[in-house]
Short mmCIF file of C-alpha atoms in Angstrom, two decimals:
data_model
loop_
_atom_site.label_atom_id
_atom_site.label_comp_id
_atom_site.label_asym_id
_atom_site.label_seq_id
_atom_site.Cartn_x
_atom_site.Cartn_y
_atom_site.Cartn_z
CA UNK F 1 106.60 53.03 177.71
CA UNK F 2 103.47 51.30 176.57
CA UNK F 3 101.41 52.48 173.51
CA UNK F 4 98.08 53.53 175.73
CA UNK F 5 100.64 55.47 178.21
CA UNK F 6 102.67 57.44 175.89
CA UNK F 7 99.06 58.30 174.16
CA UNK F 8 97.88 59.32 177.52
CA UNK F 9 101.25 61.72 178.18
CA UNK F 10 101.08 63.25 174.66
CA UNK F 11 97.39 63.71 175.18
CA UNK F 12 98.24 65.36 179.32
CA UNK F 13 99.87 68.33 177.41
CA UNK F 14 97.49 68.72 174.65
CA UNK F 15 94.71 69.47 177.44
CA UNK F 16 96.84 72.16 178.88
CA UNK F 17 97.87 73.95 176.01
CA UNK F 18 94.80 73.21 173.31
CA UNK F 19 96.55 75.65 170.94
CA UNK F 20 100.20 75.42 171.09
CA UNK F 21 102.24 78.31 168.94
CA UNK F 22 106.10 78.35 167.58
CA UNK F 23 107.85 80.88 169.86
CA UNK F 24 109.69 82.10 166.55
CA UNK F 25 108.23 85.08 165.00
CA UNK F 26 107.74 84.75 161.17
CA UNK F 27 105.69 86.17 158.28
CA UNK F 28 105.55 83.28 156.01
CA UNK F 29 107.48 80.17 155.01
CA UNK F 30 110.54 82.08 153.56
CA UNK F 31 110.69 84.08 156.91
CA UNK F 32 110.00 80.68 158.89
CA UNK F 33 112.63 78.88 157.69
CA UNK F 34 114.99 81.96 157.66
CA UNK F 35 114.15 82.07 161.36
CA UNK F 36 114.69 78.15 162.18
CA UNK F 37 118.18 78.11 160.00
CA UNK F 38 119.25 81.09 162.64
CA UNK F 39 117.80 79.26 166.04
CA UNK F 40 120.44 76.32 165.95
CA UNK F 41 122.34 76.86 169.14
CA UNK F 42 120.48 80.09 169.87
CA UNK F 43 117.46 80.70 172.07
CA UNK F 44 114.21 81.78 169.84
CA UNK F 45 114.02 85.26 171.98
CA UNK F 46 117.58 86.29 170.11
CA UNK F 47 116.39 84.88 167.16
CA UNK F 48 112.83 87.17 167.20
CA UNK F 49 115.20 90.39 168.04
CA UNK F 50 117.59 89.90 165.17
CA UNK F 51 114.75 88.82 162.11
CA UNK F 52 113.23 92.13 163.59
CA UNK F 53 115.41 94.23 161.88
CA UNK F 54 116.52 91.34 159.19
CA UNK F 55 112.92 90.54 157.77
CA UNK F 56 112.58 94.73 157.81
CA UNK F 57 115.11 94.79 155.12
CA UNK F 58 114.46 91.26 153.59
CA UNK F 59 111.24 89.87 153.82
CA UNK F 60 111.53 87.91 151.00
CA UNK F 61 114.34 85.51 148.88
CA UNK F 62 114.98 88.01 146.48
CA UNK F 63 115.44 90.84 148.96
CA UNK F 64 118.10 88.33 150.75
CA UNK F 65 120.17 87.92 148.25
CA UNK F 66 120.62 91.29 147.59
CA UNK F 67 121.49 91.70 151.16
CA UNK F 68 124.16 88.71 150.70
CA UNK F 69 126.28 87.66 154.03
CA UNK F 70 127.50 90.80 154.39
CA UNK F 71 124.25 92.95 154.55
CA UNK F 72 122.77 89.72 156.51
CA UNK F 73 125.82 90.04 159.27
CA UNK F 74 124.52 93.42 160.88
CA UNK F 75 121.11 92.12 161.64
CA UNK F 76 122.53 88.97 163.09
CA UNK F 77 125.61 89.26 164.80
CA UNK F 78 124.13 89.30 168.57
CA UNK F 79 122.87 85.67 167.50
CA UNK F 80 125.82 82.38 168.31
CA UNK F 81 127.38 81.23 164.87
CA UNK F 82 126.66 84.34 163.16
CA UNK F 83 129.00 84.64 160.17
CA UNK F 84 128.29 80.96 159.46
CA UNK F 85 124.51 81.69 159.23
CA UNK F 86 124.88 84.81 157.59
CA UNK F 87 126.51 83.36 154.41
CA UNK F 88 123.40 80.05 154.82
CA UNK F 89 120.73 82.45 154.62
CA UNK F 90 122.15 84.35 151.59
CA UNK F 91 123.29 80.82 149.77
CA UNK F 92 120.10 79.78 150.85
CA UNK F 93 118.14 82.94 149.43
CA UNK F 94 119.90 82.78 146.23
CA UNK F 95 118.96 78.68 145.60
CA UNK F 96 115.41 79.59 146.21
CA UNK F 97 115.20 82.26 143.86
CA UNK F 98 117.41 79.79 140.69
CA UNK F 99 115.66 76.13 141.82
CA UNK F 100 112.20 77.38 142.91
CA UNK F 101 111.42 80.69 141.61
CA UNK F 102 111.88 82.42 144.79
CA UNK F 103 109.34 80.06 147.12
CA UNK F 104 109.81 77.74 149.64
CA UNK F 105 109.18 74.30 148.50
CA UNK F 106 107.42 71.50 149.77
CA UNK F 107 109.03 68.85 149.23
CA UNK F 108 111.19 67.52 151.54
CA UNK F 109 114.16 66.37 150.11
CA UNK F 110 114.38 70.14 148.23
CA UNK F 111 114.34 71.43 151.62
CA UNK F 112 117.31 69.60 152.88
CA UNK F 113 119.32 70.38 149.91
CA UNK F 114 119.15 74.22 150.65
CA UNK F 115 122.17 75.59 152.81
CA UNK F 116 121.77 75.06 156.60
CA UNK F 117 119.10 72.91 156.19
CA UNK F 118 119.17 69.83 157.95
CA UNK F 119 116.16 66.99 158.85
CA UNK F 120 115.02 68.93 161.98
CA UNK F 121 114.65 72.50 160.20
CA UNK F 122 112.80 70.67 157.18
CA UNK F 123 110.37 68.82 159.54
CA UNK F 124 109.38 72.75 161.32
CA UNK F 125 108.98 74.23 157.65
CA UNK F 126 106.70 71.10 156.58
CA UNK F 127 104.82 71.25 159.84
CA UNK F 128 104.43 75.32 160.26
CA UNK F 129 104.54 76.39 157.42
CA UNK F 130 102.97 73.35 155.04
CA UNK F 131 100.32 72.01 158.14
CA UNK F 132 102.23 68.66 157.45
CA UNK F 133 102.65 66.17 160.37
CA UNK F 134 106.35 66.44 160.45
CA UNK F 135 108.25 65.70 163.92
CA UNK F 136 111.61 67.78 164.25
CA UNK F 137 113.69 66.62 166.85
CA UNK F 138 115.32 69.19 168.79
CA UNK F 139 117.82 68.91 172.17
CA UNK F 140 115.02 69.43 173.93
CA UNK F 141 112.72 66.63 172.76
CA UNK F 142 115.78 64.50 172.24
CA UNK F 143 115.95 64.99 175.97
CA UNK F 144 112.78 64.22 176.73
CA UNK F 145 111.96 61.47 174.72
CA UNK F 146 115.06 59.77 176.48
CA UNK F 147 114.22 60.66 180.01
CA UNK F 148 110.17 60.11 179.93
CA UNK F 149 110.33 57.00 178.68
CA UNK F 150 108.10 58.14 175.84
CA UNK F 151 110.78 57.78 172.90
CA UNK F 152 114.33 56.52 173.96
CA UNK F 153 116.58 56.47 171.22
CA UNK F 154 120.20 57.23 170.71
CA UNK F 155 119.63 59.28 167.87
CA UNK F 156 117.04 62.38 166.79
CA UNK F 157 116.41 60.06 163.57
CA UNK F 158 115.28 56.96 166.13
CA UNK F 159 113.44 59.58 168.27
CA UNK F 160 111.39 61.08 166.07
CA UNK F 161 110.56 57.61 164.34
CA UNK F 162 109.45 56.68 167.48
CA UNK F 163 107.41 59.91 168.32
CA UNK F 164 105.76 59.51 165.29
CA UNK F 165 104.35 55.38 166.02
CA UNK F 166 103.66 56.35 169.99
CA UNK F 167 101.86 59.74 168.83
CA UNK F 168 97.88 59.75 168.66
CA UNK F 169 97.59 60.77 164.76
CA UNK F 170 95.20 63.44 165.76
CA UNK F 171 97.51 64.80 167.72
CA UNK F 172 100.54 64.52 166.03
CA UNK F 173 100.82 67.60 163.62
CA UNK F 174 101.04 69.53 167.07
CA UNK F 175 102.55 67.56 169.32
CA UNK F 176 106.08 68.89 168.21
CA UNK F 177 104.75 72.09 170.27
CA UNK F 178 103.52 70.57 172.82
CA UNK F 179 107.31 68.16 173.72
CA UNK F 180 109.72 71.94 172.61
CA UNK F 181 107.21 73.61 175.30
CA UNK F 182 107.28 71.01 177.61
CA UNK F 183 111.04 70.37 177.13
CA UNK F 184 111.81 74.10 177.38
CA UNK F 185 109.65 75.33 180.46
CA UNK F 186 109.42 72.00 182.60
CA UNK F 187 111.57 69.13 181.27
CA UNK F 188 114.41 71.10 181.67
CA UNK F 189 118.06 69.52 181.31
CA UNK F 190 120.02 70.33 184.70
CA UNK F 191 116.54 69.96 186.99
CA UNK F 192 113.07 68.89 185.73
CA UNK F 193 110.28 70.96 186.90
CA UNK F 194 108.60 67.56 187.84
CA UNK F 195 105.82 68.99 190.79
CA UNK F 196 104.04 71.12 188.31
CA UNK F 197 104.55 68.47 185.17
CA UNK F 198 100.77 67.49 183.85
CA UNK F 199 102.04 64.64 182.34
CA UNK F 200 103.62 62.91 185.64
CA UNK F 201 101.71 60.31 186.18
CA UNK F 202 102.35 58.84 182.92
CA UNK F 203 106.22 59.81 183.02
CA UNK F 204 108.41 57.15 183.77
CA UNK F 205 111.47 59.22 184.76
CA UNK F 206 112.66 58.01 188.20
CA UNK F 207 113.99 60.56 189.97
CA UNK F 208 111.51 62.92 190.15
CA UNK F 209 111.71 66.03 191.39
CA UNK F 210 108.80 66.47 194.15
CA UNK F 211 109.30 70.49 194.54
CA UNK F 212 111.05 73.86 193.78
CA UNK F 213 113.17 73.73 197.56
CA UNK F 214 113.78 69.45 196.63
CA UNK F 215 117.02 68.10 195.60
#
């Protein structure tokens, strides 16, 4: 995909959705990235029902490590790879509060250090939370990067590098919204939603999907 047409894609879902918000519900940064370590392999609605009750009884590092894994396991266990994230969140509580006085840093590479903290969770943190223009690569933009045309790679890494040139700078510290949402509601993985896609014209997907009853 040329540089003008992804620009013109990218810039096909900005008009529709001018101000594009994280389905994850959060309070802060701590809270944030609390929420984005528990959405791997999980949709963001279980997510928002379990840091209901979680961010009631810890809304803060030093309230999560009191909690530890096993006060963190009640609020959680509804959610897939529970136990795993339970102990994350309290290792990850307890780093905060003995590297960085109980805040979330900045930085990136102090982000990806903390348990269950990978590239992808750093990049939501730095863009959210920080107003950074960070591109996390989820399945979902993986996917459509790949099927568009707009940023094949074979990795999230290659992906997101690519995201990043193609992206019109302006747009860039939202278009992350813009390709989840797009990825999540019409891009989908077993059938795109293709007939009501505003980016279409600029997609270079071949086998589109002209309408609901097609296929």
């Amino acid at each position: 995909m040329a540089a003008a047409q992804a620009s013109a894609f990218i810039r096909a879902l900005a008009q529709a959705n001018p101000e594009p918000k994280p389905e994850l519900e959060y309070r802060d940064a701590f809270t944030l990235l609390v929420a984005v370590v528990l959405s791997a392999q999980t949709t963001d609605v279980a997510v928002n029902k379990a840091t209901a009750t979680l961010f009631e009884a810890a809304p803060d590092a030093a309230a999560m490590a009191r909690l530890g894994p096993e006060g963190i396991a009640p609020h959680i266990r509804r959610i897939g790879l529970w136990q795993a994230k339970a102990k994350n969140v309290a290792a990850l509580a307890e780093q905060l509060l003995a590297r960085h006085g109980g805040e979330v840093p900045r930085e990136r590479e102090a982000l990806e250090a903390l348990p269950g903290v990978g590239r992808k969770t750093a990049n939501v943190v730095l863009n959210v939370a920080f107003g950074e223009n960070a591109m996390a690569v989820d399945t979902h933009i993986f996917r459509l990067g790949n099927r568009t045309g707009l940023a094949p790679g074979d990795t999230p890494r290659a992906v997101e590098d690519a995201l990043v040139k193609r992206c019109p700078p302006e747009l860039l510290r939202d278009a992350h919204h813009w390709l989840i949402l797009h990825g999540r509601y019409v891009c989908k993985a077993r059938r795109p939603e293709c007939w009501h896609c505003v980016a279409r014209e600029f997609c270079n997907y071949p086998d589109k999907v002209a309408g609901p009853t097609s296929g």
